[in-house]
DNA sequence: ACATACCCTACTATTTCTATAGAGTTCATG
DNA sequence: CATGAACTCTATAGAAATAGTAGGGTATGT
């Protein structure tokens, strides 16, 4: 399950991706535009900044902007920062592996075998999709809708 | 994230799948064998029974056994019973769809587009893997390990 | 009758999630 | 250099979910 934190983060990042190059954007604007509680979003963006995904400018004319091109920020990275490992179970996590205490033989655990497959499928999608990719797909949907 | 409940359930079911046809198995035996708190497992198995995956017999010589062939019980079903929808976000869930209140236009939401992909990938794996499938894979690993 | 073993409800402790509050810091501008 | 805009950071708090525990009830084989 994706937390609201991660969902809000991704929504805000997608706006920032779209507006990239047009100068900093206010937290308040992002919050208003995406229907996110402002104070909550403040915390989230700060965390993303501290992990190097965003940069900010204080004072008048300030705001947030992407620290790197939208092509280089992936969904997987964002989710890992805010929600932790992608793996559905710690014994198949790449970034936060932990054995199950109750497991007799991890290698031949049926649950683990299947959950490993799930982890890999999730990781392939989320680590293979950048903000730019998602933004492009959104554009395509919007255009199709508009034309129809 | 898979809850311990679902993990324990799947572990117990895999044992029952393996022992299918050899009569009922005691909760206590399952608990001991898989390192699961007995009372907790009791609750879990009951829930699975109430959803039609298991049958039971009371009194001496009693215990639990699968209600249908291991080929017809899928990981997806078990996880849905114990943890709810597979979808990482309610707006892409098949069984428990809910709109995000804050979303302006769901159809062109980038987060949703990507999470839909994730849901489908998870569902394909979990709804495509039966207890029998997993048991077979476990057997294969064990044999390989033994031979080597 | 009696022991065995599942059935069921309720409760509790801990943790996680979703925020909110409020004071502090930096910066542009007049 | 004062002022206000805007981000920074820590602490706190209420609600919900998670992971169990307790304890009695019910059916069954001998």
Short mmCIF file of C-alpha atoms (C1' of nucleotides) in Angstrom, two decimals:
data_model
loop_
_atom_site.label_atom_id
_atom_site.label_comp_id
_atom_site.label_asym_id
_atom_site.label_seq_id
_atom_site.Cartn_x
_atom_site.Cartn_y
_atom_site.Cartn_z
CA UNK A 1 0.00 0.00 0.00
CA UNK A 2 1.27 3.42 -1.01
CA UNK A 3 1.01 5.95 1.80
CA UNK A 4 -0.60 9.32 1.25
CA UNK A 5 2.78 10.80 1.85
CA UNK A 6 4.22 9.03 -1.16
CA UNK A 7 1.15 9.72 -3.25
CA UNK A 8 1.27 13.44 -2.46
CA UNK A 9 4.98 13.49 -3.13
CA UNK A 10 4.59 11.96 -6.56
CA UNK A 11 1.75 14.30 -7.46
CA UNK A 12 3.75 17.33 -6.45
CA UNK A 13 6.82 16.07 -8.28
CA UNK A 14 4.81 15.57 -11.45
CA UNK A 15 3.70 19.20 -11.33
CA UNK A 16 7.28 20.31 -10.73
CA UNK A 17 8.38 18.15 -13.65
CA UNK A 18 5.88 19.77 -15.91
CA UNK A 19 6.87 23.25 -14.83
CA UNK A 20 10.56 22.55 -14.85
CA UNK A 21 12.54 25.54 -16.12
CA UNK A 22 9.85 28.05 -15.22
CA UNK A 23 11.37 28.97 -11.88
CA UNK A 24 10.50 27.88 -8.33
CA UNK A 25 6.97 26.96 -7.30
CA UNK A 26 5.41 27.74 -3.94
CA UNK A 27 4.42 24.96 -1.56
CA UNK A 28 1.09 26.71 -1.23
CA UNK A 29 0.49 26.60 -4.97
CA UNK A 30 1.31 22.91 -5.17
CA UNK A 31 -0.92 22.18 -2.19
CA UNK A 32 -3.81 24.12 -3.66
CA UNK A 33 -3.43 22.67 -7.10
CA UNK A 34 -3.31 19.05 -5.95
CA UNK A 35 -5.62 19.31 -2.95
CA UNK A 36 -2.93 18.45 -0.42
CA UNK A 37 -2.82 19.84 3.17
CA UNK A 38 -0.16 22.52 2.97
CA UNK A 39 1.67 21.80 6.21
CA UNK A 40 1.81 18.13 5.39
CA UNK A 41 3.19 18.79 1.95
CA UNK A 42 5.77 21.09 3.48
CA UNK A 43 7.16 18.19 5.47
CA UNK A 44 7.17 15.91 2.47
CA UNK A 45 8.97 18.30 0.17
CA UNK A 46 11.54 18.95 2.83
CA UNK A 47 12.25 15.27 3.08
CA UNK A 48 12.62 15.02 -0.68
CA UNK A 49 14.99 17.94 -0.61
CA UNK A 50 17.08 16.37 2.12
CA UNK A 51 17.40 13.32 -0.10
CA UNK A 52 18.60 15.40 -3.02
CA UNK A 53 15.56 15.23 -5.29
CA UNK A 54 14.56 18.85 -4.85
CA UNK A 55 16.14 22.22 -4.42
CA UNK A 56 14.56 25.25 -2.88
CA UNK A 57 14.88 28.97 -2.59
CA UNK A 58 13.77 30.89 0.47
CA UNK A 59 12.18 34.29 0.72
CA UNK A 60 10.19 36.23 -1.78
CA UNK A 61 10.25 34.67 -5.22
CA UNK A 62 11.29 31.41 -3.61
CA UNK A 63 9.83 27.93 -3.79
CA UNK A 64 10.76 24.44 -4.87
CA UNK A 65 12.14 23.00 -8.09
CA UNK A 66 13.61 19.69 -9.25
CA UNK A 67 17.26 19.13 -8.43
CA UNK A 68 17.80 17.15 -11.62
CA UNK A 69 16.09 16.53 -14.95
CA UNK A 70 12.70 14.82 -14.74
CA UNK A 71 14.18 12.01 -16.79
CA UNK A 72 16.46 11.13 -13.89
CA UNK A 73 13.94 10.97 -11.06
CA UNK A 74 12.26 7.60 -10.75
CA UNK A 75 9.10 6.54 -8.96
CA UNK A 76 11.03 3.85 -7.13
CA UNK A 77 13.37 6.33 -5.54
CA UNK A 78 10.53 8.52 -4.30
CA UNK A 79 8.57 5.62 -2.85
CA UNK A 80 11.65 4.22 -1.11
CA UNK A 81 12.38 7.58 0.52
CA UNK A 82 8.87 8.04 1.87
CA UNK A 83 7.55 4.53 2.37
CA UNK A 84 10.68 2.43 2.67
CA UNK A 85 11.46 -0.77 0.75
CA UNK A 86 9.35 -1.84 -2.20
CA UNK A 87 9.45 -5.49 -1.18
CA UNK A 88 6.23 -6.91 0.27
CA UNK A 89 8.25 -8.82 2.83
CA UNK A 90 11.65 -7.97 4.34
CA UNK A 91 13.33 -11.27 3.43
CA UNK A 92 13.18 -10.35 -0.26
CA UNK A 93 14.16 -6.70 0.07
CA UNK A 94 17.29 -5.51 -1.71
CA UNK A 95 17.71 -2.33 0.29
CA UNK A 96 16.54 -3.55 3.70
CA UNK A 97 16.95 -7.29 3.85
CA UNK A 98 15.98 -9.01 7.08
CA UNK A 99 15.48 -12.68 7.79
CA UNK A 100 12.13 -13.82 9.13
CA UNK A 101 12.86 -15.09 12.63
CA UNK A 102 10.43 -17.93 12.32
CA UNK A 103 11.71 -19.22 8.98
CA UNK A 104 13.49 -22.58 9.09
CA UNK A 105 15.02 -22.56 5.65
CA UNK A 106 14.68 -19.31 3.78
CA UNK A 107 15.91 -20.65 0.48
CA UNK A 108 13.09 -23.12 0.18
CA UNK A 109 10.30 -20.95 1.59
CA UNK A 110 7.39 -20.95 -0.82
CA UNK A 111 6.06 -17.63 0.39
CA UNK A 112 9.46 -16.08 -0.15
CA UNK A 113 9.83 -17.48 -3.67
CA UNK A 114 6.56 -15.92 -4.76
CA UNK A 115 7.08 -12.62 -2.94
CA UNK A 116 10.49 -12.28 -4.54
CA UNK A 117 8.77 -12.43 -7.89
CA UNK A 118 6.35 -9.72 -6.73
CA UNK A 119 9.16 -7.51 -5.50
CA UNK A 120 10.98 -7.81 -8.80
CA UNK A 121 7.86 -6.95 -10.77
CA UNK A 122 7.18 -3.87 -8.66
CA UNK A 123 10.78 -2.73 -8.79
CA UNK A 124 10.94 -3.15 -12.53
CA UNK A 125 7.98 -0.84 -13.00
CA UNK A 126 8.80 1.78 -10.39
CA UNK A 127 12.53 1.91 -11.10
CA UNK A 128 11.82 2.01 -14.80
CA UNK A 129 9.40 4.91 -14.75
CA UNK A 130 10.70 8.46 -14.44
CA UNK A 131 8.71 11.59 -13.77
CA UNK A 132 9.23 12.47 -17.41
CA UNK A 133 7.82 9.13 -18.54
CA UNK A 134 4.72 9.54 -16.43
CA UNK A 135 4.26 13.14 -17.54
CA UNK A 136 4.45 12.04 -21.15
CA UNK A 137 1.80 9.41 -20.59
CA UNK A 138 -0.44 11.94 -18.90
CA UNK A 139 -0.04 14.27 -21.87
CA UNK A 140 -1.02 11.50 -24.24
CA UNK A 141 -4.18 10.71 -22.27
CA UNK A 142 -5.15 14.38 -22.08
CA UNK A 143 -4.67 14.87 -25.78
CA UNK A 144 -6.67 11.79 -26.63
CA UNK A 145 -9.46 12.94 -24.36
CA UNK A 146 -9.44 16.41 -25.85
CA UNK A 147 -9.50 15.17 -29.42
CA UNK A 148 -12.34 12.73 -28.76
CA UNK B 1 3.55 -4.80 2.56
CA UNK B 2 2.33 -8.29 3.39
CA UNK B 3 1.08 -8.56 6.98
CA UNK B 4 2.31 -11.32 9.25
CA UNK B 5 -1.21 -12.62 9.21
CA UNK B 6 -1.08 -13.23 5.49
CA UNK B 7 2.43 -14.59 5.66
CA UNK B 8 1.51 -17.06 8.40
CA UNK B 9 -1.61 -18.04 6.49
CA UNK B 10 0.32 -18.82 3.35
CA UNK B 11 2.93 -20.80 5.25
CA UNK B 12 0.28 -22.88 6.97
CA UNK B 13 -1.59 -23.42 3.72
CA UNK B 14 1.55 -24.63 2.02
CA UNK B 15 2.01 -27.25 4.71
CA UNK B 16 -1.61 -28.30 4.37
CA UNK B 17 -1.17 -28.50 0.61
CA UNK B 18 1.78 -30.77 1.01
CA UNK B 19 -0.02 -33.02 3.46
CA UNK B 20 -3.26 -33.01 1.56
CA UNK B 21 -4.97 -36.40 1.70
CA UNK B 22 -3.21 -37.46 4.89
CA UNK B 23 -6.03 -36.40 7.17
CA UNK B 24 -6.52 -33.31 9.33
CA UNK B 25 -3.60 -31.45 10.87
CA UNK B 26 -3.60 -29.80 14.29
CA UNK B 27 -3.29 -26.06 14.66
CA UNK B 28 -0.65 -26.76 17.27
CA UNK B 29 1.42 -28.82 14.85
CA UNK B 30 1.24 -26.14 12.17
CA UNK B 31 2.17 -23.48 14.68
CA UNK B 32 5.12 -25.44 16.00
CA UNK B 33 6.34 -26.45 12.57
CA UNK B 34 6.27 -22.93 11.16
CA UNK B 35 7.12 -20.99 14.29
CA UNK B 36 3.81 -19.16 14.50
CA UNK B 37 2.09 -18.13 17.77
CA UNK B 38 -0.61 -20.75 18.18
CA UNK B 39 -3.47 -18.52 19.27
CA UNK B 40 -2.78 -16.13 16.45
CA UNK B 41 -2.73 -18.91 13.90
CA UNK B 42 -6.00 -20.19 15.31
CA UNK B 43 -7.65 -16.91 14.43
CA UNK B 44 -6.15 -16.90 10.96
CA UNK B 45 -7.19 -20.43 10.07
CA UNK B 46 -10.69 -19.73 11.29
CA UNK B 47 -10.91 -16.76 8.98
CA UNK B 48 -9.73 -18.87 6.07
CA UNK B 49 -12.29 -21.48 6.94
CA UNK B 50 -15.07 -18.90 7.06
CA UNK B 51 -14.05 -17.87 3.57
CA UNK B 52 -14.27 -21.42 2.32
CA UNK B 53 -10.59 -22.22 1.84
CA UNK B 54 -10.34 -24.67 4.70
CA UNK B 55 -12.43 -27.29 6.41
CA UNK B 56 -12.01 -28.56 9.92
CA UNK B 57 -12.93 -31.36 12.24
CA UNK B 58 -13.39 -30.90 15.97
CA UNK B 59 -12.50 -33.21 18.82
CA UNK B 60 -9.91 -35.92 19.00
CA UNK B 61 -8.43 -36.76 15.64
CA UNK B 62 -9.56 -33.38 14.40
CA UNK B 63 -7.70 -30.53 12.78
CA UNK B 64 -7.65 -28.56 9.54
CA UNK B 65 -7.43 -29.53 5.90
CA UNK B 66 -7.85 -27.83 2.54
CA UNK B 67 -11.42 -27.42 1.33
CA UNK B 68 -10.37 -27.83 -2.30
CA UNK B 69 -7.40 -29.08 -4.31
CA UNK B 70 -4.18 -27.11 -3.84
CA UNK B 71 -4.32 -26.34 -7.56
CA UNK B 72 -7.42 -24.24 -6.96
CA UNK B 73 -6.25 -22.07 -4.10
CA UNK B 74 -4.37 -18.98 -5.22
CA UNK B 75 -2.09 -16.63 -3.36
CA UNK B 76 -4.18 -13.69 -4.48
CA UNK B 77 -7.29 -15.01 -2.80
CA UNK B 78 -5.50 -15.59 0.50
CA UNK B 79 -3.90 -12.17 0.54
CA UNK B 80 -7.17 -10.46 -0.30
CA UNK B 81 -8.95 -12.23 2.56
CA UNK B 82 -6.38 -11.29 5.15
CA UNK B 83 -4.87 -8.03 3.92
CA UNK B 84 -7.54 -6.63 1.64
CA UNK B 85 -7.03 -5.38 -1.94
CA UNK B 86 -3.81 -6.02 -3.80
CA UNK B 87 -3.78 -2.54 -5.33
CA UNK B 88 -1.24 -0.10 -3.92
CA UNK B 89 -3.82 2.66 -4.06
CA UNK B 90 -7.63 2.43 -3.85
CA UNK B 91 -8.31 4.24 -7.12
CA UNK B 92 -6.87 1.32 -9.11
CA UNK B 93 -8.38 -1.48 -7.08
CA UNK B 94 -10.70 -3.93 -8.81
CA UNK B 95 -12.31 -5.30 -5.68
CA UNK B 96 -12.42 -2.13 -3.58
CA UNK B 97 -12.32 0.85 -5.88
CA UNK B 98 -12.47 4.29 -4.29
CA UNK B 99 -11.79 7.67 -5.80
CA UNK B 100 -9.12 9.85 -4.23
CA UNK B 101 -11.01 12.83 -2.84
CA UNK B 102 -8.29 15.23 -3.79
CA UNK B 103 -7.93 14.06 -7.38
CA UNK B 104 -9.10 16.53 -10.03
CA UNK B 105 -9.14 14.23 -13.02
CA UNK B 106 -8.56 10.61 -12.24
CA UNK B 107 -8.16 9.50 -15.83
CA UNK B 108 -5.15 11.66 -16.39
CA UNK B 109 -3.49 11.20 -13.02
CA UNK B 110 0.12 10.16 -13.53
CA UNK B 111 0.37 8.45 -10.18
CA UNK B 112 -2.71 6.44 -10.97
CA UNK B 113 -1.46 5.38 -14.39
CA UNK B 114 1.71 3.95 -12.94
CA UNK B 115 0.06 2.36 -9.92
CA UNK B 116 -2.45 0.66 -12.16
CA UNK B 117 0.45 -0.99 -13.88
CA UNK B 118 1.80 -2.10 -10.51
CA UNK B 119 -1.54 -3.51 -9.44
CA UNK B 120 -1.85 -5.50 -12.62
CA UNK B 121 1.64 -6.92 -12.25
CA UNK B 122 1.00 -7.98 -8.66
CA UNK B 123 -2.39 -9.46 -9.49
CA UNK B 124 -0.98 -11.39 -12.40
CA UNK B 125 1.56 -13.09 -10.17
CA UNK B 126 -0.59 -13.70 -7.10
CA UNK B 127 -3.70 -14.74 -8.99
CA UNK B 128 -1.60 -16.95 -11.23
CA UNK B 129 0.17 -18.86 -8.48
CA UNK B 130 -1.63 -21.66 -6.66
CA UNK B 131 -0.51 -23.44 -3.53
CA UNK B 132 0.34 -26.39 -5.74
CA UNK B 133 2.52 -24.22 -7.98
CA UNK B 134 4.44 -22.86 -5.03
CA UNK B 135 4.80 -26.30 -3.46
CA UNK B 136 6.22 -27.62 -6.70
CA UNK B 137 8.76 -24.83 -6.85
CA UNK B 138 9.77 -25.49 -3.26
CA UNK B 139 10.26 -29.17 -4.08
CA UNK B 140 12.47 -28.28 -6.99
CA UNK B 141 14.66 -26.03 -4.85
CA UNK B 142 14.95 -28.68 -2.15
CA UNK B 143 15.93 -31.35 -4.62
CA UNK B 144 18.51 -29.15 -6.22
CA UNK B 145 19.97 -28.32 -2.86
CA UNK B 146 20.06 -31.95 -1.83
CA UNK B 147 21.69 -33.10 -5.03
CA UNK B 148 24.37 -30.44 -4.91
"C1'" DA C 1 -18.38 -38.37 31.27
"C1'" DC C 2 -14.32 -36.57 29.79
"C1'" DA C 3 -10.60 -35.05 27.30
"C1'" DT C 4 -9.47 -33.15 22.88
"C1'" DA C 5 -9.55 -29.69 19.65
"C1'" DC C 6 -11.74 -26.25 17.04
"C1'" DC C 7 -14.95 -21.70 17.59
"C1'" DC C 8 -15.62 -17.03 18.71
"C1'" DT C 9 -15.50 -12.48 20.97
"C1'" DA C 10 -13.26 -9.09 23.24
"C1'" DC C 11 -9.42 -6.82 24.76
"C1'" DT C 12 -4.69 -4.63 24.79
"C1'" DA C 13 -0.16 -2.93 23.67
"C1'" DT C 14 2.59 -1.09 20.10
"C1'" DT C 15 3.43 1.07 16.02
"C1'" DT C 16 2.36 3.68 11.93
"C1'" DC C 17 -0.10 7.14 9.53
"C1'" DT C 18 -1.83 11.63 8.88
"C1'" DA C 19 -1.66 15.42 9.96
"C1'" DT C 20 -1.12 20.26 12.95
"C1'" DA C 21 1.35 23.81 15.75
"C1'" DG C 22 4.60 26.99 16.29
"C1'" DA C 23 8.95 28.90 16.50
"C1'" DG C 24 13.24 29.61 13.67
"C1'" DT C 25 16.00 30.89 9.44
"C1'" DT C 26 16.98 32.95 5.04
"C1'" DC C 27 16.40 36.19 1.48
"C1'" DA C 28 14.65 39.96 -1.76
"C1'" DT C 29 13.28 44.40 -1.72
"C1'" DG C 30 12.33 49.13 -0.69
"C1'" DC D 1 18.33 47.58 7.56
"C1'" DA D 2 13.52 46.60 8.50
"C1'" DT D 3 9.89 43.97 6.76
"C1'" DG D 4 7.48 40.33 5.13
"C1'" DA D 5 7.57 36.28 2.21
"C1'" DA D 6 8.69 31.64 2.22
"C1'" DC D 7 11.18 27.65 3.43
"C1'" DT D 8 13.12 24.80 7.88
"C1'" DC D 9 12.69 21.98 11.70
"C1'" DT D 10 11.00 19.78 15.97
"C1'" DA D 11 7.42 18.31 18.71
"C1'" DT D 12 3.04 16.70 19.46
"C1'" DA D 13 -1.42 14.41 18.94
"C1'" DG D 14 -5.42 11.77 17.39
"C1'" DA D 15 -6.88 7.82 14.68
"C1'" DA D 16 -6.19 3.57 12.66
"C1'" DA D 17 -3.86 -0.74 11.80
"C1'" DT D 18 -1.02 -4.54 13.46
"C1'" DA D 19 0.15 -8.34 16.24
"C1'" DG D 20 -0.97 -10.67 19.50
"C1'" DT D 21 -3.48 -12.60 24.24
"C1'" DA D 22 -7.27 -14.18 27.25
"C1'" DG D 23 -10.86 -16.89 28.20
"C1'" DG D 24 -14.76 -19.17 27.76
"C1'" DG D 25 -17.97 -21.85 24.34
"C1'" DT D 26 -19.01 -25.89 21.35
"C1'" DA D 27 -18.64 -30.22 19.08
"C1'" DT D 28 -16.78 -34.99 18.98
"C1'" DG D 29 -14.51 -39.44 19.65
"C1'" DT D 30 -13.82 -43.04 23.22
#
